[in-house]
Short mmCIF file of C-alpha atoms and ligand atoms in Angstrom, two decimals:
data_model
loop_
_atom_site.label_atom_id
_atom_site.label_comp_id
_atom_site.label_asym_id
_atom_site.label_seq_id
_atom_site.Cartn_x
_atom_site.Cartn_y
_atom_site.Cartn_z
CA UNK A 55 31.65 246.20 115.15
CA UNK A 56 32.90 244.26 118.18
CA UNK A 57 32.86 246.03 121.54
CA UNK A 58 36.16 247.45 122.62
CA UNK A 59 38.10 245.45 125.23
CA UNK A 60 38.56 248.06 127.94
CA UNK A 61 40.57 248.19 131.14
CA UNK A 62 39.53 251.69 132.16
CA UNK A 63 35.95 251.20 133.31
CA UNK A 64 34.74 253.92 135.66
CA UNK A 65 32.47 253.08 138.56
CA UNK A 66 29.78 255.49 137.33
CA UNK A 67 29.65 253.84 133.91
CA UNK A 68 29.05 250.44 135.45
CA UNK A 69 26.50 251.89 137.86
CA UNK A 70 24.70 253.49 134.92
CA UNK A 71 24.50 250.05 133.28
CA UNK A 72 23.12 248.58 136.53
CA UNK A 73 20.48 251.32 136.52
CA UNK A 74 19.14 250.65 133.00
CA UNK A 75 15.65 249.24 132.60
CA UNK A 76 16.17 245.46 132.80
CA UNK A 77 15.04 244.72 129.22
CA UNK A 78 17.49 247.31 127.86
CA UNK A 79 20.35 245.95 129.98
CA UNK A 80 19.58 242.40 128.82
CA UNK A 81 19.47 243.52 125.20
CA UNK A 82 22.88 245.22 125.47
CA UNK A 83 24.46 242.26 127.25
CA UNK A 84 22.98 239.78 124.77
CA UNK A 85 24.36 241.86 121.90
CA UNK A 86 27.89 241.85 123.36
CA UNK A 87 27.57 238.12 124.10
CA UNK A 88 26.91 237.37 120.41
CA UNK A 89 30.02 239.25 119.29
CA UNK A 90 32.27 236.57 120.76
CA UNK A 91 30.18 233.52 121.53
CA UNK A 92 27.51 231.22 120.25
CA UNK A 93 24.76 231.92 122.82
CA UNK A 94 23.52 228.34 122.64
CA UNK A 95 26.80 227.04 124.12
CA UNK A 96 27.48 226.79 127.85
CA UNK A 97 30.86 225.70 129.20
CA UNK A 98 30.57 222.96 131.81
CA UNK A 99 33.02 222.58 134.73
CA UNK A 100 32.92 220.11 137.60
CA UNK A 101 34.32 220.91 141.04
CA UNK A 102 35.93 218.60 143.56
CA UNK A 103 37.08 219.54 147.03
CA UNK A 104 40.43 217.74 147.29
CA UNK A 105 41.11 219.12 150.78
CA UNK A 106 38.10 220.16 152.80
CA UNK A 107 37.66 222.39 155.87
CA UNK A 108 40.01 223.34 158.67
CA UNK A 109 41.04 226.56 156.93
CA UNK A 110 42.82 229.16 159.10
CA UNK A 111 41.30 232.13 157.20
CA UNK A 112 38.18 233.99 158.38
CA UNK A 113 36.25 234.64 155.15
CA UNK A 114 32.78 235.47 156.51
CA UNK A 115 30.95 233.56 153.78
CA UNK A 116 32.88 230.32 153.97
CA UNK A 117 31.73 227.06 155.57
CA UNK A 118 35.32 225.75 155.46
CA UNK A 119 36.84 228.29 157.86
CA UNK A 120 37.95 226.36 160.93
CA UNK A 121 36.75 229.06 163.32
CA UNK A 122 33.05 228.83 162.34
CA UNK A 123 30.93 225.92 163.50
CA UNK A 124 29.34 224.80 160.26
CA UNK A 125 29.45 221.01 160.59
CA UNK A 126 32.07 220.66 157.83
CA UNK A 127 34.63 218.05 158.89
CA UNK A 128 38.25 218.78 158.01
CA UNK A 129 39.94 216.21 155.77
CA UNK A 130 43.48 215.62 154.59
CA UNK A 131 44.53 216.13 150.98
CA UNK A 132 42.95 213.35 148.87
CA UNK A 133 45.05 210.73 147.14
CA UNK A 134 45.59 211.30 143.43
CA UNK A 135 43.93 208.03 142.39
CA UNK A 136 40.70 208.97 144.22
CA UNK A 137 40.73 212.35 142.48
CA UNK A 138 41.24 210.73 139.09
CA UNK A 139 38.27 208.45 139.66
CA UNK A 140 36.09 211.52 140.30
CA UNK A 141 37.52 213.21 137.21
CA UNK A 142 36.68 210.18 135.07
CA UNK A 143 33.11 210.30 136.36
CA UNK A 144 32.90 214.04 135.63
CA UNK A 145 34.13 213.48 132.08
CA UNK A 146 31.66 210.66 131.53
CA UNK A 147 28.87 212.93 132.78
CA UNK A 148 29.84 215.58 130.23
CA UNK A 149 32.19 218.07 131.93
CA UNK A 150 35.00 219.61 129.88
CA UNK A 151 36.89 221.17 132.80
CA UNK A 152 37.72 219.74 136.22
CA UNK A 153 38.46 222.12 139.07
CA UNK A 154 40.23 220.96 142.23
CA UNK A 155 39.69 223.09 145.34
CA UNK A 156 41.59 223.09 148.62
CA UNK A 157 40.68 224.93 151.82
CA UNK A 158 44.11 226.45 152.25
CA UNK A 159 45.31 229.99 152.90
CA UNK A 160 48.16 228.94 150.60
CA UNK A 161 49.67 225.56 149.78
CA UNK A 162 52.84 224.40 151.53
CA UNK A 163 55.68 223.63 149.12
CA UNK A 164 55.50 220.01 150.26
CA UNK A 165 51.87 219.80 149.02
CA UNK A 166 52.76 220.81 145.47
CA UNK A 167 54.08 217.45 144.15
CA UNK A 168 50.88 215.66 145.15
CA UNK A 169 48.68 218.35 143.60
CA UNK A 170 50.90 218.27 140.50
CA UNK A 171 50.28 214.52 140.23
CA UNK A 172 46.51 215.13 140.34
CA UNK A 173 46.76 217.84 137.68
CA UNK A 174 48.87 215.69 135.35
CA UNK A 175 46.44 212.79 135.73
CA UNK A 176 43.34 214.90 135.06
CA UNK A 177 45.01 216.51 132.05
CA UNK A 178 45.88 213.05 130.68
CA UNK A 179 42.15 212.20 130.74
CA UNK A 180 41.62 214.96 128.18
CA UNK A 181 39.95 217.39 130.57
CA UNK A 182 40.90 221.02 131.03
CA UNK A 183 42.44 221.45 134.46
CA UNK A 184 41.72 224.12 137.05
CA UNK A 185 42.82 224.49 140.67
CA UNK A 186 41.96 226.83 143.53
CA UNK A 187 44.38 226.44 146.41
CA UNK A 188 44.68 229.92 147.94
CA UNK A 189 47.63 232.28 147.61
CA UNK A 190 50.50 231.10 145.40
CA UNK A 191 54.15 232.11 145.20
CA UNK A 192 55.63 232.59 141.72
CA UNK A 193 57.52 229.28 142.03
CA UNK A 194 54.36 227.40 142.98
CA UNK A 195 52.48 228.87 140.03
CA UNK A 196 55.30 227.74 137.71
CA UNK A 197 55.27 224.22 139.19
CA UNK A 198 51.50 223.90 138.67
CA UNK A 199 51.84 225.12 135.08
CA UNK A 200 54.58 222.55 134.44
CA UNK A 201 52.28 219.82 135.75
CA UNK A 202 49.68 220.73 133.09
CA UNK A 203 47.44 223.25 134.87
CA UNK A 204 45.32 225.32 132.47
CA UNK A 205 43.41 227.65 134.84
CA UNK A 206 43.88 228.98 138.35
CA UNK A 207 40.81 230.21 140.25
CA UNK A 208 41.42 233.03 142.70
CA UNK A 209 38.52 235.41 143.31
CA UNK A 210 38.57 239.08 144.25
CA UNK A 211 35.22 238.27 145.86
CA UNK A 212 33.97 241.83 146.40
CA UNK A 213 34.79 245.51 145.93
CA UNK A 214 38.12 246.64 147.39
CA UNK A 215 36.40 248.94 149.90
CA UNK A 216 34.10 246.18 151.20
CA UNK A 217 36.75 243.43 151.41
CA UNK A 218 37.84 244.41 154.93
CA UNK A 219 34.25 243.85 156.15
CA UNK A 220 34.30 240.27 154.85
CA UNK A 221 37.87 238.97 155.31
CA UNK A 222 40.31 240.09 158.00
CA UNK A 223 43.13 237.55 157.67
CA UNK A 224 44.51 238.84 154.35
CA UNK A 225 44.38 241.93 152.17
CA UNK A 226 42.94 242.65 148.73
CA UNK A 227 46.50 243.25 147.57
CA UNK A 228 47.37 239.63 148.48
CA UNK A 229 44.72 238.48 146.00
CA UNK A 230 46.05 240.82 143.30
CA UNK A 231 49.60 239.58 143.93
CA UNK A 232 48.64 235.92 143.46
CA UNK A 233 46.75 236.78 140.28
CA UNK A 234 49.92 238.47 139.01
CA UNK A 235 52.00 235.36 139.79
CA UNK A 236 49.43 233.22 137.98
CA UNK A 237 49.47 235.45 134.88
CA UNK A 238 53.28 235.59 134.91
CA UNK A 239 53.37 231.79 134.93
CA UNK A 240 51.28 231.86 131.74
CA UNK A 241 48.24 230.25 133.37
CA UNK A 242 44.72 231.31 132.43
CA UNK A 243 42.89 233.09 135.22
CA UNK A 244 39.49 232.31 136.64
CA UNK A 245 38.54 235.23 138.85
CA UNK A 246 35.20 236.54 140.04
CA UNK A 247 33.33 237.11 143.24
CA UNK A 248 30.24 236.74 145.37
CA UNK A 249 27.14 238.92 145.36
CA UNK A 250 24.49 238.99 148.06
CA UNK A 251 26.88 239.51 150.99
CA UNK A 252 25.12 242.72 152.08
CA UNK A 253 27.12 244.91 149.70
CA UNK A 254 25.57 247.94 148.01
CA UNK A 255 24.94 248.15 144.27
CA UNK A 256 27.88 250.52 144.08
CA UNK A 257 30.05 247.84 145.67
CA UNK A 258 28.76 245.25 143.21
CA UNK A 259 29.79 247.64 140.45
CA UNK A 260 33.12 248.01 142.31
CA UNK A 261 33.78 244.27 142.16
CA UNK A 262 33.11 244.22 138.42
CA UNK A 263 35.24 247.33 137.94
CA UNK A 264 38.16 245.68 139.79
CA UNK A 265 37.82 242.55 137.63
CA UNK A 266 37.49 244.40 134.33
CA UNK A 267 40.42 246.70 135.10
CA UNK A 268 42.88 243.89 135.89
CA UNK A 269 45.87 243.88 133.50
CA UNK A 270 44.11 241.13 131.53
CA UNK A 271 40.43 240.23 131.78
CA UNK A 272 40.06 236.91 133.57
CA UNK A 273 39.44 234.08 131.09
CA UNK A 274 36.58 232.91 133.34
CA UNK A 275 34.57 235.11 135.68
CA UNK A 276 32.59 233.13 138.26
CA UNK A 277 29.69 235.14 139.68
CA UNK A 278 28.59 233.39 142.86
CA UNK A 279 25.37 234.15 144.69
CA UNK A 280 26.11 233.81 148.40
CA UNK A 281 25.14 230.37 149.70
CA UNK A 282 24.22 231.12 153.29
CA UNK A 283 25.62 228.46 155.60
CA UNK A 284 24.53 228.30 159.26
CA UNK A 285 27.45 229.08 161.54
CA UNK A 286 29.13 231.57 159.18
CA UNK A 287 28.91 235.28 160.02
CA UNK A 288 26.94 235.94 156.80
CA UNK A 289 24.16 233.49 157.62
CA UNK A 290 20.96 235.55 157.91
CA UNK A 291 22.06 238.26 155.43
CA UNK A 292 19.09 239.82 153.61
CA UNK A 293 18.50 237.93 150.35
CA UNK A 294 19.51 239.76 147.19
CA UNK A 295 16.72 240.52 144.72
CA UNK A 296 17.13 237.87 141.99
CA UNK A 297 16.87 240.56 139.28
CA UNK A 298 19.84 242.33 140.86
CA UNK A 299 21.82 239.11 140.43
CA UNK A 300 20.81 239.02 136.75
CA UNK A 301 21.95 242.64 136.43
CA UNK A 302 25.36 241.73 137.87
CA UNK A 303 25.74 238.97 135.25
CA UNK A 304 24.74 241.35 132.46
CA UNK A 305 27.16 244.08 133.56
CA UNK A 306 29.96 241.49 133.85
CA UNK A 307 29.24 240.37 130.27
CA UNK A 308 29.32 243.95 128.95
CA UNK A 309 32.50 244.90 130.83
CA UNK A 310 34.37 241.66 129.93
CA UNK A 311 33.07 240.73 126.47
CA UNK A 312 35.45 237.83 125.76
CA UNK A 313 35.41 236.18 129.18
CA UNK A 314 33.40 233.14 130.11
CA UNK A 315 30.92 234.46 132.68
CA UNK A 316 30.04 231.61 135.03
CA UNK A 317 26.70 231.33 136.78
CA UNK A 318 28.35 229.75 139.83
CA UNK A 319 27.30 229.06 143.43
CA UNK A 320 23.66 229.56 144.31
CA UNK A 321 22.04 227.76 141.37
CA UNK A 322 20.46 225.09 143.55
CA UNK A 323 18.10 227.69 145.00
CA UNK A 324 17.33 229.28 141.59
CA UNK A 325 14.34 228.46 139.42
CA UNK A 326 14.87 227.38 135.82
CA UNK A 327 13.35 230.71 134.81
CA UNK A 328 15.91 232.71 136.80
CA UNK A 329 18.77 230.67 135.34
CA UNK A 330 17.36 231.23 131.85
CA UNK A 331 17.44 234.99 132.49
CA UNK A 332 21.10 234.65 133.54
CA UNK A 333 21.94 232.88 130.26
CA UNK A 334 20.07 235.60 128.37
CA UNK A 335 22.15 238.16 130.28
CA UNK A 336 25.35 236.56 128.95
CA UNK A 337 26.27 233.82 131.41
CA UNK A 338 27.85 231.00 129.43
CA UNK A 339 29.36 228.64 131.96
CA UNK A 340 28.17 226.62 134.96
CA UNK A 341 29.41 224.25 137.62
CA UNK A 342 27.92 220.84 136.87
CA UNK A 343 27.59 217.99 139.35
CA UNK A 344 25.69 217.45 142.60
CA UNK A 345 28.15 219.28 144.79
CA UNK A 346 30.14 222.51 144.66
CA UNK A 347 32.86 222.18 147.33
CA UNK A 348 30.83 221.49 150.47
CA UNK A 349 27.35 222.74 149.50
CA UNK A 350 24.79 221.48 147.03
CA UNK A 351 24.38 222.14 143.32
CA UNK A 352 21.51 221.02 141.06
CA UNK A 353 21.70 217.31 140.24
CA UNK A 354 22.90 216.45 136.76
CA UNK A 355 19.46 215.26 135.64
CA UNK A 356 17.97 218.66 136.45
CA UNK A 357 20.73 220.42 134.49
CA UNK A 358 20.34 218.12 131.52
CA UNK A 359 16.62 218.84 131.51
CA UNK A 360 17.31 222.58 131.82
CA UNK A 361 19.70 222.49 128.84
CA UNK A 362 17.10 220.57 126.82
CA UNK A 363 14.31 222.99 127.78
CA UNK A 364 16.40 226.01 126.81
CA UNK A 365 18.05 224.49 123.71
CA UNK A 366 21.53 224.87 125.20
CA UNK A 367 24.48 222.59 124.46
CA UNK A 368 27.74 222.01 126.36
CA UNK A 369 30.56 224.10 124.92
CA UNK A 370 33.32 222.02 123.38
CA UNK A 371 37.00 222.81 123.83
CA UNK A 372 38.39 224.10 120.56
CA UNK A 373 42.05 223.55 119.81
CA UNK A 374 44.01 225.73 117.38
CA UNK A 375 46.80 224.66 115.04
CA UNK A 376 49.38 225.16 117.82
CA UNK A 377 47.47 222.92 120.17
CA UNK A 378 46.20 225.75 122.38
CA UNK A 379 42.78 225.44 123.92
CA UNK A 380 40.28 228.19 123.25
CA UNK A 381 37.15 227.26 125.13
CA UNK A 382 34.33 229.23 123.69
CA UNK A 383 36.21 231.73 121.58
CA UNK A 384 34.84 231.81 118.09
CA UNK A 385 37.85 232.37 115.86
CA UNK A 386 38.04 231.33 112.24
CA UNK A 387 41.41 229.66 112.79
CA UNK A 388 40.07 227.19 115.31
CA UNK A 389 39.17 223.73 114.17
CA UNK A 390 35.69 222.31 114.60
CA UNK A 391 35.38 220.45 117.86
CA UNK A 392 34.14 217.02 118.71
CA UNK A 393 30.76 217.43 120.39
CA UNK A 394 29.46 214.64 122.52
CA UNK A 395 28.61 215.42 126.05
CA UNK A 396 25.86 213.92 128.08
CA UNK A 397 24.63 217.22 129.53
N1 LIG B 200 40.84 228.66 149.73
C1 LIG B 200 40.94 229.16 148.43
C2 LIG B 200 40.57 230.61 148.31
O1 LIG B 200 39.85 231.11 149.17
O2 LIG B 200 40.98 231.24 147.34
C3 LIG B 200 40.15 228.36 147.42
C4 LIG B 200 38.77 227.83 147.77
S1 LIG B 200 37.53 229.05 148.13
C5 LIG B 200 36.26 228.06 148.85
C6 LIG B 200 36.96 229.50 146.52
C7 LIG B 200 35.83 230.51 146.41
O3 LIG B 200 34.61 229.91 146.80
C8 LIG B 200 35.89 231.75 147.24
O4 LIG B 200 36.76 232.72 146.74
C9 LIG B 200 34.45 232.23 147.17
O5 LIG B 200 34.28 233.08 146.05
C10 LIG B 200 33.67 230.95 146.95
N2 LIG B 200 32.79 230.66 148.09
C11 LIG B 200 33.14 230.16 149.29
N3 LIG B 200 32.09 230.05 150.10
C12 LIG B 200 31.01 230.51 149.40
C13 LIG B 200 29.63 230.66 149.70
N4 LIG B 200 29.14 230.32 150.90
N5 LIG B 200 28.81 231.15 148.75
C14 LIG B 200 29.30 231.50 147.54
N6 LIG B 200 30.60 231.38 147.20
C15 LIG B 200 31.44 230.89 148.12
C1 LIG B 201 34.03 229.84 142.60
O1 LIG B 201 34.05 231.06 142.28
N1 LIG B 201 32.98 229.21 143.12
C2 LIG B 201 33.32 227.84 143.44
C3 LIG B 201 34.75 227.70 142.84
N2 LIG B 201 35.07 229.04 142.45
C4 LIG B 201 35.82 227.08 143.62
C5 LIG B 201 33.18 227.51 144.87
C6 LIG B 201 31.82 227.81 145.44
C7 LIG B 201 31.79 227.32 146.85
C8 LIG B 201 30.45 227.41 147.47
C9 LIG B 201 30.46 226.96 148.88
C10 LIG B 201 30.85 225.53 149.08
O2 LIG B 201 30.36 224.62 148.36
O3 LIG B 201 31.62 225.25 150.01
FE1 LIG B 202 39.71 229.32 153.50
FE2 LIG B 202 39.21 229.81 150.93
FE3 LIG B 202 37.20 229.40 152.69
FE4 LIG B 202 38.59 231.66 152.83
S1 LIG B 202 37.30 230.99 151.09
S2 LIG B 202 38.02 230.32 154.58
S3 LIG B 202 40.64 230.94 152.25
S4 LIG B 202 38.71 227.92 152.06
#
């Protein structure tokens, strides 16, 4: 019987999962994973920073905040044709989703037409589209949807009670409000967080509780391991035990059985063995391509070799009779996909 989709997770329940012997936790997560997914398939997204640095916010982890001296040069919003060239390359390399990121607190209304042009162009290439642009008004979310946006990424980043230690220029409620505007617009949500910022295990459970108790589980849940960047306030934070990261992936999988759990930032510093444990714990998505937004990611050759070593294949996008995408969901009514991805 499939696990219940719950929105009433209690902190203690998630903490109890965190506290299981690792083999037992992995077994439970792997069991839930198989109820909804083929565990050999991993969804592959490529990121592009379409507007880098110069951000007015003070997120303590972020190399793009203007106020920290991290060596990231601020750029203007890229031209749509440059973005499309990168999207073509990502598709040729095997990505199925292309995510455009901008270092904004929120977009200005005058930015929206140019971003909409990028989205429409990427969609026309046959890629799923994702954007992460900061806080959105309801009208902006509608405009992005009309341009062909599939997913909007907006992370809760950490537990509500730890957020004020990490970000001071906005509130947790601002994040929840944007997520509501995104859902109301009918967009799919990509929402996760960062672990390894000096939070406690209880706060890690608190992040996953906040995600799992949203009105709808996010379609994608990126779990980032903090990439420590010199010049940011979190540089020098004690490194998280890698097994604790694996536990966070496993608990995310159990609490959000139908979501794509993405092994996100931090992979460059992980061994193949640690990444394999994350896939066994229920991660079934990655960022693919040499760069995240401003920091490094494994090169594509290393990822292709990793997939080959582990017997993993890129997850195709399945389209139902109404033309709706269902990446990864294994429903009988969904037609067989075209495989064919270089990864
Ligand atoms: N400015 C927008 C916002 O903050 O929502 C979109 C871009 S922002 C860079 C997207 C996400 O990247 C953040 O929510 C955070 O989870 C992640 N991120 C940023 N810096 C990171 C770091 N050093 N390590 C891990 N994840 C990071
Ligand atoms: C997410 O959760 N992780 C990605 C994506 N969403 C936009 C970003 C990671 C950024 C890591 C730091 C950098 O490269 O600047
Ligand atoms: Fe700006 Fe986003 Fe970085 Fe925060 S995470 S400083 S909002 S780019």
